[in-house]
Each structure stands twice: as C-alpha cells, then as structure tokens.
PDB file of C-alpha atoms (C1' of nucleotides) in Angstrom:
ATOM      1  CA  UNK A  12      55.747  31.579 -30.876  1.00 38.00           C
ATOM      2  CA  UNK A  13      53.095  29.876 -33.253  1.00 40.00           C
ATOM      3  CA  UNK A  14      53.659  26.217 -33.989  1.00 39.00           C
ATOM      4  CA  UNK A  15      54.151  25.080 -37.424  1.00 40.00           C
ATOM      5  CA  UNK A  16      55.164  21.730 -39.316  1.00 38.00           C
ATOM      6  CA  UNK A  17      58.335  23.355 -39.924  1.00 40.00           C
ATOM      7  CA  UNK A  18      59.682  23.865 -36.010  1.00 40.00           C
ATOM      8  CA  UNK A  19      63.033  22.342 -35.463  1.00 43.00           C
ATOM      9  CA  UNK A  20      63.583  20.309 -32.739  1.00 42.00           C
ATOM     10  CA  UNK A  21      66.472  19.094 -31.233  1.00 46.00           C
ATOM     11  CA  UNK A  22      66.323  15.457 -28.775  1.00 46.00           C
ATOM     12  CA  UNK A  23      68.452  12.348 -28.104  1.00 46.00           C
ATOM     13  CA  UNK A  24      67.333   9.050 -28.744  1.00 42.00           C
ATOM     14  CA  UNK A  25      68.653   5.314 -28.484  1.00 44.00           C
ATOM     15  CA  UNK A  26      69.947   3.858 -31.747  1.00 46.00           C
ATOM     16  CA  UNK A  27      67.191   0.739 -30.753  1.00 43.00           C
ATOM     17  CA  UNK A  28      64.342   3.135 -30.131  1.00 43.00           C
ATOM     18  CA  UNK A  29      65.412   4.803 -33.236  1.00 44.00           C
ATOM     19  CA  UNK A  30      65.073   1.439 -34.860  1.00 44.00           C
ATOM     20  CA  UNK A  31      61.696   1.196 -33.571  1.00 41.00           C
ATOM     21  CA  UNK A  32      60.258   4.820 -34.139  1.00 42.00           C
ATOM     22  CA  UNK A  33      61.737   4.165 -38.006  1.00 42.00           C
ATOM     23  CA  UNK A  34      60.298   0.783 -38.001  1.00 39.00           C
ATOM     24  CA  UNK A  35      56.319  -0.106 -39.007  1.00 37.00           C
ATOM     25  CA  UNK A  36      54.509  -0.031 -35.633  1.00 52.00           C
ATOM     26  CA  UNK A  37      53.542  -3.683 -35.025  1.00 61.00           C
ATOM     27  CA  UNK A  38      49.384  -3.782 -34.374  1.00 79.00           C
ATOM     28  CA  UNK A  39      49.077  -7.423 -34.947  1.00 88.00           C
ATOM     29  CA  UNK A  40      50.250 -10.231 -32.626  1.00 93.00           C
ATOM     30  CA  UNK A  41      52.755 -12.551 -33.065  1.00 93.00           C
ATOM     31  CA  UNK A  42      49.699 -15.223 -33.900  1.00 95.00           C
ATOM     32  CA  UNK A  43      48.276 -13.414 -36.053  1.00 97.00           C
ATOM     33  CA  UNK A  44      51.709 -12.989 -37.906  1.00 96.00           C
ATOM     34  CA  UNK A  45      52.944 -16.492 -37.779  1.00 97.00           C
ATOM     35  CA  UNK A  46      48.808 -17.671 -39.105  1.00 98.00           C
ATOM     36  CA  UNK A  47      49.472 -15.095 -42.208  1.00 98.00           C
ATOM     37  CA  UNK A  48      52.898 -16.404 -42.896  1.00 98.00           C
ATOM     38  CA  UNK A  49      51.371 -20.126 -42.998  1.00 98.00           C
ATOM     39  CA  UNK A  50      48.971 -19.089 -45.232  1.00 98.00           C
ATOM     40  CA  UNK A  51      50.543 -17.298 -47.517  1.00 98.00           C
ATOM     41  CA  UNK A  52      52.948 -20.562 -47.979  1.00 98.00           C
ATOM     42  CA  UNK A  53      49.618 -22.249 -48.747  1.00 98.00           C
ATOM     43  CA  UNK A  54      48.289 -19.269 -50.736  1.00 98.00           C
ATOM     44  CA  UNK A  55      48.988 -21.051 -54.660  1.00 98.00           C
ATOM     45  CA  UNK A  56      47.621 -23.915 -55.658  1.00 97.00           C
ATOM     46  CA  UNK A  57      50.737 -25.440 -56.731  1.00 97.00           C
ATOM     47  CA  UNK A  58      51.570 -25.686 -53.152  1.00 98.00           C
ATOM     48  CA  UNK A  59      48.684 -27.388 -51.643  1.00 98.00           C
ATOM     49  CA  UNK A  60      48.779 -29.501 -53.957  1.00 96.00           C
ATOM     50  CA  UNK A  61      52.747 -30.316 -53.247  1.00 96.00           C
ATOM     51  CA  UNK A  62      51.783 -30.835 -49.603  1.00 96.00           C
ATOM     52  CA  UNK A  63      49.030 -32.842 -50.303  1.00 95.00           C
ATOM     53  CA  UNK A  64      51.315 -34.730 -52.834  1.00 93.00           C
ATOM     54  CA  UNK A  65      54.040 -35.119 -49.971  1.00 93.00           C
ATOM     55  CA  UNK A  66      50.917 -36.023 -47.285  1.00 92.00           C
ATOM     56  CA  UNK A  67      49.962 -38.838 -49.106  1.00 87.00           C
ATOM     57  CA  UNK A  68      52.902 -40.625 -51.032  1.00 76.00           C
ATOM     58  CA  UNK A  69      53.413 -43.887 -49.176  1.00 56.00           C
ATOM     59  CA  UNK A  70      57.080 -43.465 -47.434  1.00 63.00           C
ATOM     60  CA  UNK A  71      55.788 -39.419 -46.874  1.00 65.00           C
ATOM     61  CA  UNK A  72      58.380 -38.214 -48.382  1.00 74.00           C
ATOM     62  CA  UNK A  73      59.456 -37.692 -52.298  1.00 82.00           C
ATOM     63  CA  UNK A  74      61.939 -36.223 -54.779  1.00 82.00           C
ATOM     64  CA  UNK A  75      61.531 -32.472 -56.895  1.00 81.00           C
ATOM     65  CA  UNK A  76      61.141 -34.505 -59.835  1.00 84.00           C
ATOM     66  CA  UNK A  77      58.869 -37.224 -58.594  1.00 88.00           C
ATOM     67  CA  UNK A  78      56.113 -34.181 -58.265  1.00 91.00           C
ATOM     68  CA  UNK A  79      57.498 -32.431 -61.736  1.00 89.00           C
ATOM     69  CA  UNK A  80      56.034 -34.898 -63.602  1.00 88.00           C
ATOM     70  CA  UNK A  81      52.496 -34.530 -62.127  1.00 88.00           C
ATOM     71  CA  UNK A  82      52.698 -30.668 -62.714  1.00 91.00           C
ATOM     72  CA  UNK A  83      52.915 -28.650 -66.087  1.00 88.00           C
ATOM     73  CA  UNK A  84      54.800 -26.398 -64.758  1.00 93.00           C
ATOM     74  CA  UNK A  85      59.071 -25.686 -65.390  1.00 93.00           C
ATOM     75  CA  UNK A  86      61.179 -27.004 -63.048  1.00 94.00           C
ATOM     76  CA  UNK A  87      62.657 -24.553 -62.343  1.00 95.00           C
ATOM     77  CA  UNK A  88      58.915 -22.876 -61.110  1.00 96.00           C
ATOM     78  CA  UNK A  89      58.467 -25.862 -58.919  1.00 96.00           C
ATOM     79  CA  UNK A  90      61.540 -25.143 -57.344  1.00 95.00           C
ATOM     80  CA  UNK A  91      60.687 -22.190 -56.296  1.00 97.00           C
ATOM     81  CA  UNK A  92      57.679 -23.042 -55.086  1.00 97.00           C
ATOM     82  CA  UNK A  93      59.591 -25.483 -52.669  1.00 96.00           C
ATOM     83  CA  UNK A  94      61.621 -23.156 -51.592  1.00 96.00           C
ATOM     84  CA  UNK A  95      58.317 -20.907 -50.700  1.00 97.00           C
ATOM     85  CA  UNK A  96      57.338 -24.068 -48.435  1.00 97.00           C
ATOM     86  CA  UNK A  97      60.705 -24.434 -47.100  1.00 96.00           C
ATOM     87  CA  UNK A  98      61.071 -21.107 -45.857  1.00 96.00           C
ATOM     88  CA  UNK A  99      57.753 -21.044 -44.210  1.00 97.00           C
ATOM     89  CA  UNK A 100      58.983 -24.065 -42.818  1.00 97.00           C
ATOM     90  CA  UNK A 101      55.960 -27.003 -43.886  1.00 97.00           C
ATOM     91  CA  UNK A 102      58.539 -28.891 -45.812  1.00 95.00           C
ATOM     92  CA  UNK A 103      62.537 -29.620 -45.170  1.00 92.00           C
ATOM     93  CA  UNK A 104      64.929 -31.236 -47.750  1.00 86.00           C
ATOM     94  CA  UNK A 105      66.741 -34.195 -47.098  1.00 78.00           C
ATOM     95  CA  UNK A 106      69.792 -33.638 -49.974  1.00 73.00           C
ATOM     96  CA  UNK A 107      71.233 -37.159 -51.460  1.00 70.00           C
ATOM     97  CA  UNK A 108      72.612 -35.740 -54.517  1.00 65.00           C
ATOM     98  CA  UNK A 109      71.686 -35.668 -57.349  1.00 67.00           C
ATOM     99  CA  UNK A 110      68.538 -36.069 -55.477  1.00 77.00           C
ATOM    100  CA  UNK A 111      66.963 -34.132 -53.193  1.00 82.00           C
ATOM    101  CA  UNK A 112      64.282 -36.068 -50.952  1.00 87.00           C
ATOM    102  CA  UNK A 113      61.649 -33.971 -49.325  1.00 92.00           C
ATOM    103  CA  UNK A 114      59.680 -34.251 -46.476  1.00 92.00           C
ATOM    104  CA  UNK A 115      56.607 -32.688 -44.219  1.00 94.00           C
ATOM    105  CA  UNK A 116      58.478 -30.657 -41.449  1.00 94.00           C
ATOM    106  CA  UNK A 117      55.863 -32.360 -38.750  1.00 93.00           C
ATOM    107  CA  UNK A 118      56.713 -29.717 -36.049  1.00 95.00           C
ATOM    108  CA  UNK A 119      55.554 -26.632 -38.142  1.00 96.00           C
ATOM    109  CA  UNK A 120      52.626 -28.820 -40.048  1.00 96.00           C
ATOM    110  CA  UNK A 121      51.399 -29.662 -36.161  1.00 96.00           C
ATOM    111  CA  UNK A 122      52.238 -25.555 -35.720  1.00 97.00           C
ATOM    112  CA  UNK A 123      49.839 -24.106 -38.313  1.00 97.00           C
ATOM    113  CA  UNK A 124      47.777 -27.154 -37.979  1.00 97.00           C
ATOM    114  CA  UNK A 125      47.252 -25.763 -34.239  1.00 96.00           C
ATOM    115  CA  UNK A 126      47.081 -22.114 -35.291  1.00 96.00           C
ATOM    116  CA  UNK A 127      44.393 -22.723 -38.058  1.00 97.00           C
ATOM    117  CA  UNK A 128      42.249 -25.022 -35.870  1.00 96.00           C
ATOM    118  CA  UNK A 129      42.052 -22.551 -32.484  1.00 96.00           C
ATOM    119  CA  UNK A 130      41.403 -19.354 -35.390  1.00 97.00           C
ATOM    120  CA  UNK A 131      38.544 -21.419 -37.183  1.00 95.00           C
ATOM    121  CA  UNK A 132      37.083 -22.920 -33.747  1.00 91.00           C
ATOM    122  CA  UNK A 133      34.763 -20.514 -32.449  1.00 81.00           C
TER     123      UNK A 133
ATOM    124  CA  UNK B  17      57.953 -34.857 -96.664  1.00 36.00           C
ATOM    125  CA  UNK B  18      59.361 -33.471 -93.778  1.00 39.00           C
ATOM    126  CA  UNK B  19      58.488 -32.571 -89.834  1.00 38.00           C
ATOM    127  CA  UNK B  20      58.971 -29.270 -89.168  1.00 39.00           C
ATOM    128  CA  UNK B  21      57.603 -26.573 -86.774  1.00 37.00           C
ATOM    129  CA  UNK B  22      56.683 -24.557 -89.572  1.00 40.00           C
ATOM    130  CA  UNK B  23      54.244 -27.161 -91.358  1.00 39.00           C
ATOM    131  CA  UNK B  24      50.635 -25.777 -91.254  1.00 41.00           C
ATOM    132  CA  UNK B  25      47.657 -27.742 -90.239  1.00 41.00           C
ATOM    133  CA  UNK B  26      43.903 -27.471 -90.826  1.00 44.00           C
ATOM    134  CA  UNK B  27      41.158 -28.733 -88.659  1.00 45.00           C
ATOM    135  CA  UNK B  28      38.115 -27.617 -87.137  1.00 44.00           C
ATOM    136  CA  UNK B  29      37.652 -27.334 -83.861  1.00 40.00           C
ATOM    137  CA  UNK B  30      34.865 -26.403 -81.103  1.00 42.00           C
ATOM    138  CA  UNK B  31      34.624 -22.480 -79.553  1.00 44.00           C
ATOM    139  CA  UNK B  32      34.628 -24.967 -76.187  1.00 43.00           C
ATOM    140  CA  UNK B  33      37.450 -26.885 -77.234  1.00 42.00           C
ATOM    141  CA  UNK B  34      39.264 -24.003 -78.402  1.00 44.00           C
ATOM    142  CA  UNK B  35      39.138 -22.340 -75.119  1.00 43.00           C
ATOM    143  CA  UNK B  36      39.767 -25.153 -73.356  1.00 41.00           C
ATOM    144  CA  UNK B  37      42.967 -25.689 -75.320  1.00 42.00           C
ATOM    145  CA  UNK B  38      44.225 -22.021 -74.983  1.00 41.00           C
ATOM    146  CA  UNK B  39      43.013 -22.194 -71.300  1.00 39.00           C
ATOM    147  CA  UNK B  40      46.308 -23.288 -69.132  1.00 36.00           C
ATOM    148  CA  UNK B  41      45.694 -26.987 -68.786  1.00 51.00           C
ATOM    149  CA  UNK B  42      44.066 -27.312 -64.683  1.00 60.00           C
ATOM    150  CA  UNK B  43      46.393 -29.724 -62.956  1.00 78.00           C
ATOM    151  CA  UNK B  44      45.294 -29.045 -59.663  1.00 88.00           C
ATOM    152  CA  UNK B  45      41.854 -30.323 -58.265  1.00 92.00           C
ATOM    153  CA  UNK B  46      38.586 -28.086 -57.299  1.00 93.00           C
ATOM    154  CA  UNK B  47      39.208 -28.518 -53.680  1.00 95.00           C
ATOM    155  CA  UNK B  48      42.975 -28.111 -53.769  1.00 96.00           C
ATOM    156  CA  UNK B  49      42.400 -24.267 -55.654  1.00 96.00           C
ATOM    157  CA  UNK B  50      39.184 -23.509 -52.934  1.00 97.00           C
ATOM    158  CA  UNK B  51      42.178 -23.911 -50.032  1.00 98.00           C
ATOM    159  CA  UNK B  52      44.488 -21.692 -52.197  1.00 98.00           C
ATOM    160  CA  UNK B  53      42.095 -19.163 -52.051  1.00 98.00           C
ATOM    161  CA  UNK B  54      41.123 -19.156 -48.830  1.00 98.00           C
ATOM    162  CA  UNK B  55      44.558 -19.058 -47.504  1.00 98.00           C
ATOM    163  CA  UNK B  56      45.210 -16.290 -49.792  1.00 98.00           C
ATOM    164  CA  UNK B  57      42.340 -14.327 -48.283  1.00 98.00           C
ATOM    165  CA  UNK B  58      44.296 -14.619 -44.829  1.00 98.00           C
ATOM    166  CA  UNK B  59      48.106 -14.339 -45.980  1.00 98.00           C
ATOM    167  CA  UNK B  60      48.165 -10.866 -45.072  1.00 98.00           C
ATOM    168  CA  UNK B  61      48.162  -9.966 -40.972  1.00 97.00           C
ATOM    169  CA  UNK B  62      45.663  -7.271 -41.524  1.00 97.00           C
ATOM    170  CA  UNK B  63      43.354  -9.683 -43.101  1.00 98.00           C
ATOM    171  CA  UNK B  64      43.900 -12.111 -40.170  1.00 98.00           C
ATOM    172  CA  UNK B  65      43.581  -9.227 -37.627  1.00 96.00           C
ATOM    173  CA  UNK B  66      40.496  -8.388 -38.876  1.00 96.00           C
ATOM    174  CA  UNK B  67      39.338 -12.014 -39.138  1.00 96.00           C
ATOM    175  CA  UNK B  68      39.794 -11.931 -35.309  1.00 95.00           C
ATOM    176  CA  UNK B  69      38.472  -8.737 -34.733  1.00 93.00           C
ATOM    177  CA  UNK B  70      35.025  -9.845 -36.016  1.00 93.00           C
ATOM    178  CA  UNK B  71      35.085 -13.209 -34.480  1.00 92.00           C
ATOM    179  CA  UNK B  72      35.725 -11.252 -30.940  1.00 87.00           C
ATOM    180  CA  UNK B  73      33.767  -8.665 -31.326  1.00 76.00           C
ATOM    181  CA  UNK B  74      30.280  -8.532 -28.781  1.00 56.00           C
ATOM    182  CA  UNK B  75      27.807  -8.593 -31.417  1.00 63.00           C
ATOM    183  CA  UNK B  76      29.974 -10.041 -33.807  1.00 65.00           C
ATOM    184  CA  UNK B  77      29.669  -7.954 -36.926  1.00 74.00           C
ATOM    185  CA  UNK B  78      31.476  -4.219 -36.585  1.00 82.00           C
ATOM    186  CA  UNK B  79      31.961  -1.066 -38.946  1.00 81.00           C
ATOM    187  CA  UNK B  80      35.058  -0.343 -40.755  1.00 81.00           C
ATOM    188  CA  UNK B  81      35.536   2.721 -38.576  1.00 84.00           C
ATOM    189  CA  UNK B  82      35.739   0.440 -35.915  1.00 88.00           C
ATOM    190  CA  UNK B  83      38.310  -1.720 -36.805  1.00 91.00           C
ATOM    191  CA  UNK B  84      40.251   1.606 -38.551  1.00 90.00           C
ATOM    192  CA  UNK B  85      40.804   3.135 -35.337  1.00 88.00           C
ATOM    193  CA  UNK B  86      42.988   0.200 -34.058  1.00 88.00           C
ATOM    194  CA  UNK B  87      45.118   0.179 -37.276  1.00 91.00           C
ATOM    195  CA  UNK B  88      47.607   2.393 -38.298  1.00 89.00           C
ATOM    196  CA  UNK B  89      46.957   2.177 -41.844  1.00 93.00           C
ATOM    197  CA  UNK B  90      45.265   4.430 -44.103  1.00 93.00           C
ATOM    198  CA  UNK B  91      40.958   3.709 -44.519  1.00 94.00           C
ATOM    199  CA  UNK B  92      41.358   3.052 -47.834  1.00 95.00           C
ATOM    200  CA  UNK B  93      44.275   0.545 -47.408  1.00 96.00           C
ATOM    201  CA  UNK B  94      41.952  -1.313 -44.464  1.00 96.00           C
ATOM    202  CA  UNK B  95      38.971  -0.734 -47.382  1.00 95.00           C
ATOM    203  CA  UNK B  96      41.084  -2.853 -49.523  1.00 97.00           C
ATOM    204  CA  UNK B  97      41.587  -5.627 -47.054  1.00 97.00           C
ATOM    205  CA  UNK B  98      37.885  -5.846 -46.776  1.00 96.00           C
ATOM    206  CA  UNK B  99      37.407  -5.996 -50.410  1.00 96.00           C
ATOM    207  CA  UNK B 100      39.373  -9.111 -50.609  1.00 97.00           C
ATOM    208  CA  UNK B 101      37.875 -11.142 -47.926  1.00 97.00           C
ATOM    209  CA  UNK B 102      34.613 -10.170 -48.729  1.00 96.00           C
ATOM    210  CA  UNK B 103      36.178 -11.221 -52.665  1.00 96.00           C
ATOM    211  CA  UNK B 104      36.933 -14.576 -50.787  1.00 97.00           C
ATOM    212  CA  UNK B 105      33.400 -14.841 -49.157  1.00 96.00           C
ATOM    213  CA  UNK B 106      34.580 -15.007 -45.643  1.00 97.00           C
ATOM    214  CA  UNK B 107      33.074 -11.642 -44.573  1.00 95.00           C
ATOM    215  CA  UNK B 108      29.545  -9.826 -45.960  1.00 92.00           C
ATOM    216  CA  UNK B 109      28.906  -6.384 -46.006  1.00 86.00           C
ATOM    217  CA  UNK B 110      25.783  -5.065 -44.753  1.00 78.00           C
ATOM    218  CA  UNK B 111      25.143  -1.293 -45.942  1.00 73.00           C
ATOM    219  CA  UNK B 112      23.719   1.043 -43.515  1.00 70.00           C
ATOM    220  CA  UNK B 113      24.369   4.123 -45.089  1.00 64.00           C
ATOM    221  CA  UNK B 114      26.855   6.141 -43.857  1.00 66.00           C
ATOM    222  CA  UNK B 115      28.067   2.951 -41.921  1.00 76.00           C
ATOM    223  CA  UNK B 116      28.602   0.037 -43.296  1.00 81.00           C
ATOM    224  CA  UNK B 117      28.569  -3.099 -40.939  1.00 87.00           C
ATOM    225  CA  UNK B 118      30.801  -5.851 -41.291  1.00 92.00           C
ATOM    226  CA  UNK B 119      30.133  -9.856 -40.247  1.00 92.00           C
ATOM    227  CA  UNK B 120      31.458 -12.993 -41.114  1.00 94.00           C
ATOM    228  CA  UNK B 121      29.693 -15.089 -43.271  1.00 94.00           C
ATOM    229  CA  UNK B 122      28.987 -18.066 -41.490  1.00 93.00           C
ATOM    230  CA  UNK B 123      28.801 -20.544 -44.595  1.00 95.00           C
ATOM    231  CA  UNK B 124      32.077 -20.097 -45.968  1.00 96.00           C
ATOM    232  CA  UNK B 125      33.894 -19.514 -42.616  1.00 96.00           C
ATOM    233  CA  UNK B 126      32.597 -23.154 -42.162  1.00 96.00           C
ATOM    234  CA  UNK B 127      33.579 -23.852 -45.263  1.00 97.00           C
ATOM    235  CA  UNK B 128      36.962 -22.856 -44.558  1.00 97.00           C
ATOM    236  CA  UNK B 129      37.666 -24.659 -41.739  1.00 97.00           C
ATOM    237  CA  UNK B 130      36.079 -27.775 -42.552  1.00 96.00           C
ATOM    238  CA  UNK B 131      39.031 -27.854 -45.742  1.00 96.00           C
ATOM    239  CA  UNK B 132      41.782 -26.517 -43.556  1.00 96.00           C
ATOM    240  CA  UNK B 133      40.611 -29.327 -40.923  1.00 96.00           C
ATOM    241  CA  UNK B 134      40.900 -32.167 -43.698  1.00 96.00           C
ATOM    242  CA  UNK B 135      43.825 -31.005 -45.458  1.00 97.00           C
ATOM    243  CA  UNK B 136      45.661 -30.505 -41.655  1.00 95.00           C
ATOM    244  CA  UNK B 137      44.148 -33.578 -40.073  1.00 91.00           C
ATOM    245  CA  UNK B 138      46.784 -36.248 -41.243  1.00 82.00           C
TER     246      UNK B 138
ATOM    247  C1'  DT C   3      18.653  21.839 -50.803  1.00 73.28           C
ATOM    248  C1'  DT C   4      22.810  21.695 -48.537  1.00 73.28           C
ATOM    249  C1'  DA C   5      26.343  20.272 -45.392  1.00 73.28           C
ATOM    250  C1'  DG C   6      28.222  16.558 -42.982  1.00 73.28           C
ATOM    251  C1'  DT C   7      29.664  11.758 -42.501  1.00 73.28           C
ATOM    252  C1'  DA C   8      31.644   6.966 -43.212  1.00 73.28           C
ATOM    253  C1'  DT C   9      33.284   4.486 -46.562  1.00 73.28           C
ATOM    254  C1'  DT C  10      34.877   3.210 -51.124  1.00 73.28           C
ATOM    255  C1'  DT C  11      36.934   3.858 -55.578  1.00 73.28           C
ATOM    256  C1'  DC C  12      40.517   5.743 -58.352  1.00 73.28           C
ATOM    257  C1'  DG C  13      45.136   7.065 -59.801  1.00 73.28           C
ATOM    258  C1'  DT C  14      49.636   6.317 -58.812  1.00 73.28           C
ATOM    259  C1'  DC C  15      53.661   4.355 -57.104  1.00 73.28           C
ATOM    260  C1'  DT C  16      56.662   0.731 -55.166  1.00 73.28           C
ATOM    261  C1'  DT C  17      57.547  -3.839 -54.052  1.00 73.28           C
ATOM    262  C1'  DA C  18      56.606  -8.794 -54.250  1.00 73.28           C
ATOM    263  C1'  DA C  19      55.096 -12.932 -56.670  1.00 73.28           C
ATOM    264  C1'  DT C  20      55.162 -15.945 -60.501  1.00 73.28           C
ATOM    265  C1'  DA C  21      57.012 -17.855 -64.569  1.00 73.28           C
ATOM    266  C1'  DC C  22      60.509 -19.383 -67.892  1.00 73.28           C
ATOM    267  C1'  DG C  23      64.981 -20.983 -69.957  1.00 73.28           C
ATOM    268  C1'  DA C  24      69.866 -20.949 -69.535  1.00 73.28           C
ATOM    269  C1'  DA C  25      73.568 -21.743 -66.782  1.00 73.28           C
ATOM    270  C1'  DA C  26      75.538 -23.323 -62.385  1.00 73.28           C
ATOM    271  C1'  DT C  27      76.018 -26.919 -58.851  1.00 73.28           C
ATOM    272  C1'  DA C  28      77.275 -31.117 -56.805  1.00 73.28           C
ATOM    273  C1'  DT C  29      77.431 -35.773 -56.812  1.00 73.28           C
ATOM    274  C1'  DT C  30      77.772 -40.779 -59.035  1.00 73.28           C
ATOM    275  C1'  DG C  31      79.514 -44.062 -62.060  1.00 73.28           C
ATOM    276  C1'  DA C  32      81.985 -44.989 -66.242  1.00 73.28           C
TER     277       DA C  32
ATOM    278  C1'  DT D   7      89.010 -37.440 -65.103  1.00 73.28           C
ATOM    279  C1'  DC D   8      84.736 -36.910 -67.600  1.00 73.28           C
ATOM    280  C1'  DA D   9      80.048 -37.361 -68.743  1.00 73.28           C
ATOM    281  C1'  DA D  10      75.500 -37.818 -67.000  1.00 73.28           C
ATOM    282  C1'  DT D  11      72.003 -36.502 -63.750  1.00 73.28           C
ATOM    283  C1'  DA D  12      68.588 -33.918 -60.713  1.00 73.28           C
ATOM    284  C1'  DT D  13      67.974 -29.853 -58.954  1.00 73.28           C
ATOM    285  C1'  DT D  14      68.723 -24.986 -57.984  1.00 73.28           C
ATOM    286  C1'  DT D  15      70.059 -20.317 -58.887  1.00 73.28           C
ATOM    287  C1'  DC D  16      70.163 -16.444 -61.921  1.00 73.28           C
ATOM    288  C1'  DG D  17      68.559 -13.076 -65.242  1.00 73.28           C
ATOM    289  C1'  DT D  18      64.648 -11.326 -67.024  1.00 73.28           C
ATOM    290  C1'  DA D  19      59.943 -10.326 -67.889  1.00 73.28           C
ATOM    291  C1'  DT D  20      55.135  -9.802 -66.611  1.00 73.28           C
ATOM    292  C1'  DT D  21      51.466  -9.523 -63.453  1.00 73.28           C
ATOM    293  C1'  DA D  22      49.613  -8.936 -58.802  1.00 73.28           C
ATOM    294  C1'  DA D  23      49.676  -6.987 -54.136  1.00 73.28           C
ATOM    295  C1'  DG D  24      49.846  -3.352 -51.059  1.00 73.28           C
ATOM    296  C1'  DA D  25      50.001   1.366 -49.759  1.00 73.28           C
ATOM    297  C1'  DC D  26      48.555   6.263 -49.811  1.00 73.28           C
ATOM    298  C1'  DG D  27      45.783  10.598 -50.537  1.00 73.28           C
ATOM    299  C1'  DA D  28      42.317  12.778 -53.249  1.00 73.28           C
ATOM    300  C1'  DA D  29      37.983  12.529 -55.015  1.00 73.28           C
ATOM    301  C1'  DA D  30      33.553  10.148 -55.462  1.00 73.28           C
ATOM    302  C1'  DT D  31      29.499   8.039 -53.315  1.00 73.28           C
ATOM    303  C1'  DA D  32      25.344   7.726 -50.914  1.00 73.28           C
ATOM    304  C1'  DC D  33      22.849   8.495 -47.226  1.00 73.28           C
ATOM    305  C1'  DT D  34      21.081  11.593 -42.872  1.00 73.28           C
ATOM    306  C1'  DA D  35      19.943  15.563 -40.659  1.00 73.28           C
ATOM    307  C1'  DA D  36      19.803  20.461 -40.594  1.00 73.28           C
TER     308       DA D  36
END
DNA sequence: TTAGTATTTCGTCTTAATACGAAATATTGA
DNA sequence: TCAATATTTCGTATTAAGACGAAATACTAA
C-alpha cells in the first residue's frame, strides 16, 4: 500500500473538536488579542481624537453632535466611528433622546490603559 | 444677477495653496495621527505577537525564520507583518544575507509609549 | 559557476474598513 | 396628533488589509 494525498480515511470526531480542527488554530494569547483589539479601536485618527475630545470636555462626557461640529466629516461617518469605540468597549452611550450622551467606559480605558503600559514597560 | 452653482469664477491661486485646498482639510492634530499610526501598527495579533516575541527574546533581535516557526501562517504573510511595523518604525531590519535579523527600534518604541502613556494617563 | 538557503516581492483573491447621503428611529413639545 | 430634532442604520461605492503560493532576490559555500 503506498500512501498518497488521495487515501480515504474513515474516524469519529466530537462536533466541538470538529469546531476546533475547522477553526483557525489560536497562536496568540488572550493578551495579545484583547491589546490588538484596543488598538485597532484606536487605529484612525478620528478616534483618538474622539477620546481625547471625550477625555477632556469638562463634565467627561458629550453628545454625537457636540464632536460633529469639530470634525469635517458626515455624521453619519462619525457614527460609525462611535460605534467602532463602543464595541471595543472605550466609550458607552448614555441615550436621552433625541440625544445621545457619551461617555469614557473607565473600566476598559483602565483595561487597555493596563495592557499598553505592562507591553511598552520593558 | 443671480447665485447659482453653475456661475464660473476666475482667480489665481498658489501650486501650495492649490494643494492645500484639494488636500482633505487636517482636523486632527500631529500627535493625535502619530498614535493612530502606531496603534495601527499593533491592531493585528500577529503584529503584537511579534512585538512580544522580540521584546522576550535573549538577545533581543531574532530572524524571521525564527518567529515563522511558531506561527501557523504562511512566510510571506508573517513577511508582510514585518513590513508594516518596520513601515511604522517600531522594528529595523538588519540584513545578514541569507538571514535577516530583526530588533526593535528603541527610539520609536519609546516614542510609542511615551504617547500611549499621555494619551492613557488621565 | 552553480546549487542551496532565508526571505521578500508579486499576483491574485477575499474580506474588512471607510465614507457618504437618504431614509429610519425615537423622543419632545407644539 | 404632528412637526421638529439628533442620531443611527442602510445601501452603495471605493479603498485598504490580510492571506496564500509562486517566483524573484541576494548572498554563501561547494
């Protein structure tokens, strides 16, 4: 019997570990994960410069159209871009319609804060 | 006469000018588009795996063989990754023909943390 | 000079990001 | 109830990112 790429073989296998042989191999660590997510949220310069906006407004916190006016960008692109932030989880909406208030998620900002500082210290 | 978007207009104008005025309009500051870029270089867990792999590593610089053999991604995909942190300054390549050796570059990994330190620090 | 080696570049494909305007949403105040 | 308002979602288009294998590169050692 010679072995060739086009052997059958016959085996039974787990739906999960099915999952997993069908799935990407994971090589990085969680850390390194959760770092690039933060990053990539930070990754366009419209969005440092909405967190910086939000970092330094007096009460910390400000409406979508507060920061429209600042940017030449459509508001509808801004939007977006918040919702970027929100998913990564830096920023959370505080909705008082027709406003929508947003703030600095502190937990997460502490998070990559945390993250960024132990990767960069050494 | 009246206003109309289809009135012409005559003037003369600087090459400068002109570029400037076709150029999209920079809302964001220098330092706020140096931190886009930098987290850009690291939004992708490769890129942050590797960042770590070099900051670990003994001697601290490595070859890209070295580093390939603990991915499971093709050479030139890892060749890529390289391109674009070395692109964002944060590693140099130092040819040694058929290796090439791989360190971070000090001055900008400073760089990088010193802005990520400011813009976190809050 | 030639073969071997580590790495990169190139061509190609697929998916994700970015941008806009129009339309939808959800509330307040008339 | 209806209009006004701030914001988001949707449809669509364009550009960028990410991945791979094949071929190119540039050097060493035979």
């Amino acid at each position: 019997m010679t072995n060739s790429k086009n052997d059958y073989f016959c085996f039974v296998i787990s739906r999960n570990d099915l999952v997993t042989m069908q799935t990407k191999r994971k090589y990085y660590t969680a850390e390194q994960e959760k770092l690039a997510r933060y990053a990539k949220a930070l990754s366009h310069p419209v969005r440092v410069f909405v967190m910086d906006f939000l970092a330094n407004n007096l009460d910390k916190c400000c409406y979508s159209g507060d920061m429209a006016e600042e940017l030449p960008i459509a508001r509808s692109t801004l939007s977006e871009h918040l919702k970027e932030l929100k998913k990564a989880g830096l920023i959370q909406g505080e909705i008082n319609p027709p406003y929508i208030k947003y703030c600095i998620n502190r937990e997460k900002w502490d998070e990559a804060s945390k993250l960024l500082g132990v990767f960069f210290d050494r």
